[in-house]
Amino acid sequence: MNRTFSKRLCIMLFISIILIVGSRFESLSEEIGEINFLYATQNNIKHFDIDDRLWIVWDEADNAESYLVRITNLDTQYFEEYYTTYEEKSFAIEDIGGKGSYQINVDAKDDDDHIVATGKVDIILNVQMSNIAPSNNDLVKLVRDEKLEITYSGYSRDDDAYRIKIIDTNTEDIIIDDITNKKSYQIDNLEFQEESTYYKMWVAAYDDDRIVAENIVYFYVTVVEPQSPKDIFIEPSQIVLNTNEKEKLTVNIDPNSVEVEEANIIWASSDESVAKVDRQSGKVTAIGKGTAIITAKTYNGKLATCIITVLNNEPKEISIEPAQVILHINEVENLLLDITPASINEKDIDIVWVSTNKSVATVDLCAGVVTAVGIGTAEIIVETYNGKTDTCTVRVLESALKEPKEILIEPSQIILNIGDVENLLTQITPSLIDEDEAGIVWVSTDKNVATVDQVTGEVTAIGVGTAIIVAETYNGITDTCIVRVLDREP
């Protein structure tokens, strides 16, 4: 009997322990809350570009002071853990580990690091390759033997290799199926085709044997025969340079549908001691004094030439300022000289000045100082040692003592039709002074409406509108005439 009682007592104690432990576990399970995930449901498929971040967002848990986030790649069992504060109920993972199935666990913890709530969700990530070229529905035009270049962005961390697979959608033939560790790929076996072919291309990034990102694009390709140049022209056809100067030559191709790159132009110089030219770009560099012929030649033998004259820091162009002068007898004018290139100083080169009529105006042989001698017109000519010339017209009036005090244009306003011509007249006070002595110069304020001859005052109507014609004497006395121009009546 004692043995039976003892046995019953042991059974009762064991049941009591089980009940106590069970109630304890039940109370613990009631104390741990459940975390609710936002924007993610069980087995939710999410599509990502390579550079996207995975955002994990959840509802706030009671009594939480921090959160432990764990993301596990279910394919590889690789996991990473991150901590956030209680104020942060979201987390962005920048390196999501590539395409695959993932489990996300979030544990909310209190001040004592006890778990007060927990949550778990499984998601499927579909990570896409980005910046693929050609892109969807691109039309690629290639010339025969030109390579098709494929480019793409790699995955941020685990891309050990890339697989390129291209299929002709019309025939289902596989054009290429290859693996590379580069972020570009060239295809050179596309055949001539008069019409566009529609291709499907699959690009995938691999980490060992696992695909971490992929994408599919469709595009068109047309392969054509190259057009042959019939003729080419160099612009400019001749140039003058000083030593060390550079000039970029360009070509025009007939027909203009042929691109310069398609013509495969090669440049050459007949004398590299005078001028050198870049074989590919056509950029000329002046080396030494002399003349050289630059030749451009296409792949099919069409030629064009440009004559290069190289000077040893010599003037290429000169001009006198001002281009015309009005003087009175005994007046003096110092003419200025503008030299191209500007790096050349007038004092460093030989220059000669001459007058075509020394009875009207003389000029210093070296300095360009003009002296008015008698009434009339003379041309002042300047010439450099290498034959560059320019002229200045000098008008000499009787005396500066005969100064105009007033000038009036007649009529003071006129109406013209487009194409009409009108001669304006002037009255000068005192009347003893004629127009030549007054040194009158005519100008228009709007040459798009009306022009005027600078010497005679003849007005020509150009376009609809209003312009003011101004007459000015040598001593600054002016008058105006208003010109209105209308459409010519039918």
PDB file of C-alpha atoms in Angstrom, residues 82-340:
ATOM      1  CA  TYR A  82      21.210  45.369 -38.099  1.00  0.00           C
ATOM      2  CA  TYR A  83      20.154  47.360 -35.008  1.00  0.00           C
ATOM      3  CA  THR A  84      17.883  50.428 -35.018  1.00  0.00           C
ATOM      4  CA  THR A  85      16.525  52.672 -32.257  1.00  0.00           C
ATOM      5  CA  TYR A  86      12.946  52.587 -31.018  1.00  0.00           C
ATOM      6  CA  GLU A  87      12.217  55.783 -32.974  1.00  0.00           C
ATOM      7  CA  GLU A  88      13.122  54.093 -36.247  1.00  0.00           C
ATOM      8  CA  LYS A  89      10.490  51.649 -37.436  1.00  0.00           C
ATOM      9  CA  SER A  90      12.085  51.106 -40.824  1.00  0.00           C
ATOM     10  CA  PHE A  91      15.380  50.078 -42.277  1.00  0.00           C
ATOM     11  CA  ALA A  92      16.929  50.359 -45.752  1.00  0.00           C
ATOM     12  CA  ILE A  93      19.308  47.637 -46.887  1.00  0.00           C
ATOM     13  CA  GLU A  94      21.472  48.900 -49.720  1.00  0.00           C
ATOM     14  CA  ASP A  95      23.229  45.646 -50.545  1.00  0.00           C
ATOM     15  CA  ILE A  96      20.330  43.224 -50.700  1.00  0.00           C
ATOM     16  CA  GLY A  97      22.383  40.262 -51.905  1.00  0.00           C
ATOM     17  CA  GLY A  98      20.835  39.808 -55.316  1.00  0.00           C
ATOM     18  CA  LYS A  99      17.950  37.851 -56.713  1.00  0.00           C
ATOM     19  CA  GLY A 100      16.421  35.119 -54.496  1.00  0.00           C
ATOM     20  CA  SER A 101      14.174  34.178 -51.571  1.00  0.00           C
ATOM     21  CA  TYR A 102      14.687  36.016 -48.291  1.00  0.00           C
ATOM     22  CA  GLN A 103      13.328  35.781 -44.746  1.00  0.00           C
ATOM     23  CA  ILE A 104      13.097  38.989 -42.733  1.00  0.00           C
ATOM     24  CA  ASN A 105      12.972  38.784 -38.914  1.00  0.00           C
ATOM     25  CA  VAL A 106      12.454  41.795 -36.667  1.00  0.00           C
ATOM     26  CA  ASP A 107      12.723  41.520 -32.860  1.00  0.00           C
ATOM     27  CA  ALA A 108      11.616  44.420 -30.665  1.00  0.00           C
ATOM     28  CA  LYS A 109      13.606  44.642 -27.407  1.00  0.00           C
ATOM     29  CA  ASP A 110      13.099  46.555 -24.156  1.00  0.00           C
ATOM     30  CA  ASP A 111      15.687  48.275 -21.940  1.00  0.00           C
ATOM     31  CA  ASP A 112      16.777  44.912 -20.507  1.00  0.00           C
ATOM     32  CA  ASP A 113      17.348  43.508 -23.999  1.00  0.00           C
ATOM     33  CA  HIS A 114      14.309  41.203 -23.597  1.00  0.00           C
ATOM     34  CA  ILE A 115      12.241  40.501 -26.683  1.00  0.00           C
ATOM     35  CA  VAL A 116       8.814  42.150 -26.324  1.00  0.00           C
ATOM     36  CA  ALA A 117       7.573  41.553 -29.864  1.00  0.00           C
ATOM     37  CA  THR A 118       8.701  39.691 -32.934  1.00  0.00           C
ATOM     38  CA  GLY A 119       7.767  39.320 -36.581  1.00  0.00           C
ATOM     39  CA  LYS A 120       8.749  37.316 -39.620  1.00  0.00           C
ATOM     40  CA  VAL A 121       7.987  37.553 -43.347  1.00  0.00           C
ATOM     41  CA  ASP A 122       9.309  35.753 -46.438  1.00  0.00           C
ATOM     42  CA  ILE A 123       9.741  37.706 -49.675  1.00  0.00           C
ATOM     43  CA  ILE A 124      11.052  36.991 -53.157  1.00  0.00           C
ATOM     44  CA  LEU A 125      13.357  39.569 -54.717  1.00  0.00           C
ATOM     45  CA  ASN A 126      13.663  39.893 -58.483  1.00  0.00           C
ATOM     46  CA  VAL A 127      16.731  42.096 -59.095  1.00  0.00           C
ATOM     47  CA  GLN A 128      17.065  43.551 -62.577  1.00  0.00           C
ATOM     48  CA  MET A 129      20.186  44.568 -64.488  1.00  0.00           C
ATOM     49  CA  SER A 130      20.081  48.256 -65.447  1.00  0.00           C
ATOM     50  CA  ASN A 131      21.492  50.649 -68.070  1.00  0.00           C
ATOM     51  CA  ILE A 132      21.387  47.955 -70.729  1.00  0.00           C
ATOM     52  CA  ALA A 133      22.152  49.164 -74.242  1.00  0.00           C
ATOM     53  CA  PRO A 134      20.637  48.625 -76.708  1.00  0.00           C
ATOM     54  CA  SER A 135      17.471  49.137 -74.655  1.00  0.00           C
ATOM     55  CA  ASN A 136      13.915  48.042 -75.350  1.00  0.00           C
ATOM     56  CA  ASN A 137      12.755  48.718 -78.929  1.00  0.00           C
ATOM     57  CA  ASP A 138      15.951  50.518 -79.910  1.00  0.00           C
ATOM     58  CA  LEU A 139      16.687  50.543 -83.641  1.00  0.00           C
ATOM     59  CA  VAL A 140      20.410  49.893 -84.212  1.00  0.00           C
ATOM     60  CA  LYS A 141      21.879  50.598 -87.649  1.00  0.00           C
ATOM     61  CA  LEU A 142      25.195  48.921 -88.436  1.00  0.00           C
ATOM     62  CA  VAL A 143      27.413  49.003 -91.486  1.00  0.00           C
ATOM     63  CA  ARG A 144      28.681  45.636 -92.722  1.00  0.00           C
ATOM     64  CA  ASP A 145      31.559  44.363 -90.508  1.00  0.00           C
ATOM     65  CA  GLU A 146      30.694  46.903 -87.786  1.00  0.00           C
ATOM     66  CA  LYS A 147      30.438  45.319 -84.336  1.00  0.00           C
ATOM     67  CA  LEU A 148      27.319  45.486 -82.160  1.00  0.00           C
ATOM     68  CA  GLU A 149      28.351  46.656 -78.681  1.00  0.00           C
ATOM     69  CA  ILE A 150      26.344  45.550 -75.638  1.00  0.00           C
ATOM     70  CA  THR A 151      26.764  47.492 -72.376  1.00  0.00           C
ATOM     71  CA  TYR A 152      25.156  47.146 -68.936  1.00  0.00           C
ATOM     72  CA  SER A 153      25.588  47.997 -65.246  1.00  0.00           C
ATOM     73  CA  GLY A 154      27.003  45.279 -63.019  1.00  0.00           C
ATOM     74  CA  TYR A 155      25.669  44.232 -59.646  1.00  0.00           C
ATOM     75  CA  SER A 156      27.112  46.193 -56.737  1.00  0.00           C
ATOM     76  CA  ARG A 157      29.015  43.408 -54.965  1.00  0.00           C
ATOM     77  CA  ASP A 158      28.715  39.832 -56.168  1.00  0.00           C
ATOM     78  CA  ASP A 159      28.942  39.977 -59.961  1.00  0.00           C
ATOM     79  CA  ASP A 160      31.720  37.537 -60.723  1.00  0.00           C
ATOM     80  CA  ALA A 161      30.622  37.065 -64.344  1.00  0.00           C
ATOM     81  CA  TYR A 162      27.984  38.063 -66.883  1.00  0.00           C
ATOM     82  CA  ARG A 163      26.110  35.874 -69.314  1.00  0.00           C
ATOM     83  CA  ILE A 164      24.898  37.313 -72.629  1.00  0.00           C
ATOM     84  CA  LYS A 165      22.330  35.409 -74.682  1.00  0.00           C
ATOM     85  CA  ILE A 166      20.817  36.838 -77.870  1.00  0.00           C
ATOM     86  CA  ILE A 167      18.087  35.114 -79.884  1.00  0.00           C
ATOM     87  CA  ASP A 168      16.689  35.956 -83.329  1.00  0.00           C
ATOM     88  CA  THR A 169      12.956  36.134 -82.620  1.00  0.00           C
ATOM     89  CA  ASN A 170      12.077  35.256 -86.231  1.00  0.00           C
ATOM     90  CA  THR A 171      14.067  32.028 -86.462  1.00  0.00           C
ATOM     91  CA  GLU A 172      14.627  31.297 -82.744  1.00  0.00           C
ATOM     92  CA  ASP A 173      18.307  30.877 -83.606  1.00  0.00           C
ATOM     93  CA  ILE A 174      20.749  31.612 -80.792  1.00  0.00           C
ATOM     94  CA  ILE A 175      23.105  34.282 -82.119  1.00  0.00           C
ATOM     95  CA  ILE A 176      25.343  34.383 -79.064  1.00  0.00           C
ATOM     96  CA  ASP A 177      25.451  32.648 -75.687  1.00  0.00           C
ATOM     97  CA  ASP A 178      28.623  33.575 -73.872  1.00  0.00           C
ATOM     98  CA  ILE A 179      30.070  34.456 -70.455  1.00  0.00           C
ATOM     99  CA  THR A 180      32.350  37.412 -69.761  1.00  0.00           C
ATOM    100  CA  ASN A 181      33.735  39.262 -66.739  1.00  0.00           C
ATOM    101  CA  LYS A 182      33.530  42.630 -68.514  1.00  0.00           C
ATOM    102  CA  LYS A 183      30.685  45.131 -68.436  1.00  0.00           C
ATOM    103  CA  SER A 184      30.527  45.325 -72.220  1.00  0.00           C
ATOM    104  CA  TYR A 185      30.420  42.808 -75.040  1.00  0.00           C
ATOM    105  CA  GLN A 186      30.939  43.077 -78.809  1.00  0.00           C
ATOM    106  CA  ILE A 187      29.253  40.919 -81.461  1.00  0.00           C
ATOM    107  CA  ASP A 188      30.754  40.797 -84.950  1.00  0.00           C
ATOM    108  CA  ASN A 189      28.887  37.956 -86.633  1.00  0.00           C
ATOM    109  CA  LEU A 190      25.665  39.764 -87.618  1.00  0.00           C
ATOM    110  CA  GLU A 191      24.999  39.182 -91.306  1.00  0.00           C
ATOM    111  CA  PHE A 192      23.858  41.667 -93.974  1.00  0.00           C
ATOM    112  CA  GLN A 193      20.085  42.123 -93.874  1.00  0.00           C
ATOM    113  CA  GLU A 194      17.937  44.548 -95.848  1.00  0.00           C
ATOM    114  CA  GLU A 195      15.176  44.567 -93.221  1.00  0.00           C
ATOM    115  CA  SER A 196      15.420  44.966 -89.459  1.00  0.00           C
ATOM    116  CA  THR A 197      15.718  41.837 -87.334  1.00  0.00           C
ATOM    117  CA  TYR A 198      14.049  41.731 -83.936  1.00  0.00           C
ATOM    118  CA  TYR A 199      16.330  40.293 -81.243  1.00  0.00           C
ATOM    119  CA  LYS A 200      15.711  39.136 -77.695  1.00  0.00           C
ATOM    120  CA  MET A 201      18.633  39.598 -75.316  1.00  0.00           C
ATOM    121  CA  TRP A 202      19.012  38.147 -71.824  1.00  0.00           C
ATOM    122  CA  VAL A 203      21.741  39.562 -69.586  1.00  0.00           C
ATOM    123  CA  ALA A 204      22.498  38.044 -66.182  1.00  0.00           C
ATOM    124  CA  ALA A 205      25.048  38.738 -63.443  1.00  0.00           C
ATOM    125  CA  TYR A 206      26.425  35.703 -61.606  1.00  0.00           C
ATOM    126  CA  ASP A 207      27.951  35.157 -58.167  1.00  0.00           C
ATOM    127  CA  ASP A 208      29.617  31.783 -58.601  1.00  0.00           C
ATOM    128  CA  ASP A 209      26.742  29.710 -60.029  1.00  0.00           C
ATOM    129  CA  ARG A 210      23.941  31.864 -58.622  1.00  0.00           C
ATOM    130  CA  ILE A 211      22.142  34.558 -60.655  1.00  0.00           C
ATOM    131  CA  VAL A 212      22.057  37.764 -58.607  1.00  0.00           C
ATOM    132  CA  ALA A 213      20.526  40.073 -61.246  1.00  0.00           C
ATOM    133  CA  GLU A 214      19.082  39.716 -64.741  1.00  0.00           C
ATOM    134  CA  ASN A 215      17.007  41.456 -67.376  1.00  0.00           C
ATOM    135  CA  ILE A 216      15.542  40.903 -70.841  1.00  0.00           C
ATOM    136  CA  VAL A 217      15.345  43.522 -73.601  1.00  0.00           C
ATOM    137  CA  TYR A 218      14.166  43.440 -77.212  1.00  0.00           C
ATOM    138  CA  PHE A 219      15.692  45.556 -79.991  1.00  0.00           C
ATOM    139  CA  TYR A 220      15.959  45.868 -83.773  1.00  0.00           C
ATOM    140  CA  VAL A 221      19.176  45.639 -85.810  1.00  0.00           C
ATOM    141  CA  THR A 222      19.699  46.573 -89.448  1.00  0.00           C
ATOM    142  CA  VAL A 223      22.991  45.744 -91.169  1.00  0.00           C
ATOM    143  CA  VAL A 224      23.587  47.658 -94.417  1.00  0.00           C
ATOM    144  CA  GLU A 225      26.268  47.888 -97.056  1.00  0.00           C
ATOM    145  CA  PRO A 226      28.479  50.977 -96.658  1.00  0.00           C
ATOM    146  CA  GLN A 227      27.911  53.725 -99.236  1.00  0.00           C
ATOM    147  CA  SER A 228      30.958  54.642-101.279  1.00  0.00           C
ATOM    148  CA  PRO A 229      32.050  58.304-101.510  1.00  0.00           C
ATOM    149  CA  LYS A 230      31.874  59.675-105.075  1.00  0.00           C
ATOM    150  CA  ASP A 231      33.829  62.830-104.324  1.00  0.00           C
ATOM    151  CA  ILE A 232      35.232  64.777-101.368  1.00  0.00           C
ATOM    152  CA  PHE A 233      36.136  68.433-100.772  1.00  0.00           C
ATOM    153  CA  ILE A 234      38.372  69.985 -98.114  1.00  0.00           C
ATOM    154  CA  GLU A 235      37.335  73.215 -96.396  1.00  0.00           C
ATOM    155  CA  PRO A 236      39.087  75.583 -96.596  1.00  0.00           C
ATOM    156  CA  SER A 237      40.852  74.705 -99.855  1.00  0.00           C
ATOM    157  CA  GLN A 238      43.852  76.913 -98.988  1.00  0.00           C
ATOM    158  CA  ILE A 239      45.044  78.636 -95.829  1.00  0.00           C
ATOM    159  CA  VAL A 240      47.935  80.777 -94.625  1.00  0.00           C
ATOM    160  CA  LEU A 241      49.474  80.019 -91.227  1.00  0.00           C
ATOM    161  CA  ASN A 242      52.388  81.274 -89.214  1.00  0.00           C
ATOM    162  CA  THR A 243      54.768  78.795 -87.639  1.00  0.00           C
ATOM    163  CA  ASN A 244      53.258  76.861 -84.675  1.00  0.00           C
ATOM    164  CA  GLU A 245      49.701  77.829 -85.623  1.00  0.00           C
ATOM    165  CA  LYS A 246      47.104  75.048 -85.902  1.00  0.00           C
ATOM    166  CA  GLU A 247      44.068  74.599 -88.143  1.00  0.00           C
ATOM    167  CA  LYS A 248      41.400  71.873 -88.215  1.00  0.00           C
ATOM    168  CA  LEU A 249      40.465  70.879 -91.757  1.00  0.00           C
ATOM    169  CA  THR A 250      37.051  69.373 -92.508  1.00  0.00           C
ATOM    170  CA  VAL A 251      35.710  67.452 -95.490  1.00  0.00           C
ATOM    171  CA  ASN A 252      32.414  67.460 -97.357  1.00  0.00           C
ATOM    172  CA  ILE A 253      31.481  64.147 -98.932  1.00  0.00           C
ATOM    173  CA  ASP A 254      29.340  63.494-101.988  1.00  0.00           C
ATOM    174  CA  PRO A 255      26.828  61.975-101.427  1.00  0.00           C
ATOM    175  CA  ASN A 256      26.206  63.677 -98.085  1.00  0.00           C
ATOM    176  CA  SER A 257      24.543  60.517 -96.758  1.00  0.00           C
ATOM    177  CA  VAL A 258      28.030  59.040 -96.323  1.00  0.00           C
ATOM    178  CA  GLU A 259      29.367  59.794 -92.847  1.00  0.00           C
ATOM    179  CA  VAL A 260      32.993  60.878 -92.431  1.00  0.00           C
ATOM    180  CA  GLU A 261      33.617  57.823 -90.247  1.00  0.00           C
ATOM    181  CA  GLU A 262      32.277  55.544 -92.991  1.00  0.00           C
ATOM    182  CA  ALA A 263      34.659  57.067 -95.567  1.00  0.00           C
ATOM    183  CA  ASN A 264      37.717  56.038 -93.480  1.00  0.00           C
ATOM    184  CA  ILE A 265      39.620  59.179 -94.472  1.00  0.00           C
ATOM    185  CA  ILE A 266      43.403  59.236 -94.127  1.00  0.00           C
ATOM    186  CA  TRP A 267      45.226  62.600 -94.116  1.00  0.00           C
ATOM    187  CA  ALA A 268      48.787  63.200 -95.357  1.00  0.00           C
ATOM    188  CA  SER A 269      51.173  66.120 -95.923  1.00  0.00           C
ATOM    189  CA  SER A 270      53.434  66.545 -98.958  1.00  0.00           C
ATOM    190  CA  ASP A 271      56.124  68.231 -96.826  1.00  0.00           C
ATOM    191  CA  GLU A 272      56.151  67.657 -93.060  1.00  0.00           C
ATOM    192  CA  SER A 273      58.984  70.168 -92.649  1.00  0.00           C
ATOM    193  CA  VAL A 274      56.404  72.810 -93.610  1.00  0.00           C
ATOM    194  CA  ALA A 275      53.164  71.405 -92.165  1.00  0.00           C
ATOM    195  CA  LYS A 276      52.146  68.211 -90.395  1.00  0.00           C
ATOM    196  CA  VAL A 277      48.630  66.782 -90.319  1.00  0.00           C
ATOM    197  CA  ASP A 278      47.042  64.236 -87.979  1.00  0.00           C
ATOM    198  CA  ARG A 279      46.269  61.111 -90.043  1.00  0.00           C
ATOM    199  CA  GLN A 280      42.849  60.636 -88.466  1.00  0.00           C
ATOM    200  CA  SER A 281      41.521  64.071 -87.459  1.00  0.00           C
ATOM    201  CA  GLY A 282      42.869  66.393 -90.199  1.00  0.00           C
ATOM    202  CA  LYS A 283      44.365  68.839 -87.687  1.00  0.00           C
ATOM    203  CA  VAL A 284      47.246  70.773 -89.301  1.00  0.00           C
ATOM    204  CA  THR A 285      50.268  72.167 -87.439  1.00  0.00           C
ATOM    205  CA  ALA A 286      52.508  74.731 -89.171  1.00  0.00           C
ATOM    206  CA  ILE A 287      56.175  73.751 -88.771  1.00  0.00           C
ATOM    207  CA  GLY A 288      58.355  75.928 -91.029  1.00  0.00           C
ATOM    208  CA  LYS A 289      58.176  78.497 -93.792  1.00  0.00           C
ATOM    209  CA  GLY A 290      57.101  77.193 -97.188  1.00  0.00           C
ATOM    210  CA  THR A 291      54.186  75.521 -98.969  1.00  0.00           C
ATOM    211  CA  ALA A 292      52.750  72.048 -98.416  1.00  0.00           C
ATOM    212  CA  ILE A 293      49.790  70.203 -99.899  1.00  0.00           C
ATOM    213  CA  ILE A 294      47.501  68.392 -97.447  1.00  0.00           C
ATOM    214  CA  THR A 295      45.705  65.410 -98.974  1.00  0.00           C
ATOM    215  CA  ALA A 296      42.569  63.638 -97.735  1.00  0.00           C
ATOM    216  CA  LYS A 297      41.964  60.159 -99.179  1.00  0.00           C
ATOM    217  CA  THR A 298      38.922  57.906 -98.702  1.00  0.00           C
ATOM    218  CA  TYR A 299      39.060  54.126 -98.442  1.00  0.00           C
ATOM    219  CA  ASN A 300      37.987  53.885-102.109  1.00  0.00           C
ATOM    220  CA  GLY A 301      40.643  56.293-103.385  1.00  0.00           C
ATOM    221  CA  LYS A 302      38.764  59.617-103.651  1.00  0.00           C
ATOM    222  CA  LEU A 303      41.138  62.570-103.095  1.00  0.00           C
ATOM    223  CA  ALA A 304      40.933  66.221-102.070  1.00  0.00           C
ATOM    224  CA  THR A 305      43.712  68.702-101.388  1.00  0.00           C
ATOM    225  CA  CYS A 306      44.353  71.889 -99.422  1.00  0.00           C
ATOM    226  CA  ILE A 307      47.308  74.232-100.048  1.00  0.00           C
ATOM    227  CA  ILE A 308      49.020  75.320 -96.834  1.00  0.00           C
ATOM    228  CA  THR A 309      51.307  78.360 -96.921  1.00  0.00           C
ATOM    229  CA  VAL A 310      53.406  78.766 -93.797  1.00  0.00           C
ATOM    230  CA  LEU A 311      54.954  82.111 -92.959  1.00  0.00           C
ATOM    231  CA  ASN A 312      57.708  82.834 -90.489  1.00  0.00           C
ATOM    232  CA  ASN A 313      55.620  85.094 -88.239  1.00  0.00           C
ATOM    233  CA  GLU A 314      54.593  87.229 -91.233  1.00  0.00           C
ATOM    234  CA  PRO A 315      51.486  89.407 -91.709  1.00  0.00           C
ATOM    235  CA  LYS A 316      48.535  87.596 -93.247  1.00  0.00           C
ATOM    236  CA  GLU A 317      46.315  90.672 -93.515  1.00  0.00           C
ATOM    237  CA  ILE A 318      46.520  94.430 -92.821  1.00  0.00           C
ATOM    238  CA  SER A 319      43.919  97.199 -92.663  1.00  0.00           C
ATOM    239  CA  ILE A 320      44.151 100.987 -92.260  1.00  0.00           C
ATOM    240  CA  GLU A 321      42.068 102.768 -89.649  1.00  0.00           C
ATOM    241  CA  PRO A 322      40.178 104.884 -90.496  1.00  0.00           C
ATOM    242  CA  ALA A 323      39.378 103.754 -94.041  1.00  0.00           C
ATOM    243  CA  GLN A 324      38.617 107.330 -95.152  1.00  0.00           C
ATOM    244  CA  VAL A 325      39.526 110.785 -93.877  1.00  0.00           C
ATOM    245  CA  ILE A 326      38.364 114.361 -94.597  1.00  0.00           C
ATOM    246  CA  LEU A 327      41.020 117.051 -94.069  1.00  0.00           C
ATOM    247  CA  HIS A 328      41.479 120.728 -94.783  1.00  0.00           C
ATOM    248  CA  ILE A 329      44.590 122.125 -96.379  1.00  0.00           C
ATOM    249  CA  ASN A 330      47.595 121.931 -94.013  1.00  0.00           C
ATOM    250  CA  GLU A 331      45.823 119.553 -91.605  1.00  0.00           C
ATOM    251  CA  VAL A 332      47.667 116.388 -90.481  1.00  0.00           C
ATOM    252  CA  GLU A 333      46.266 112.909 -89.752  1.00  0.00           C
ATOM    253  CA  ASN A 334      48.112 109.911 -88.256  1.00  0.00           C
ATOM    254  CA  LEU A 335      46.789 106.686 -89.824  1.00  0.00           C
ATOM    255  CA  LEU A 336      46.799 103.490 -87.757  1.00  0.00           C
ATOM    256  CA  LEU A 337      47.436  99.940 -88.937  1.00  0.00           C
ATOM    257  CA  ASP A 338      45.678  96.739 -87.810  1.00  0.00           C
ATOM    258  CA  ILE A 339      47.784  93.621 -88.477  1.00  0.00           C
ATOM    259  CA  THR A 340      46.693  89.957 -88.515  1.00  0.00           C
TER     260      THR A 340
END
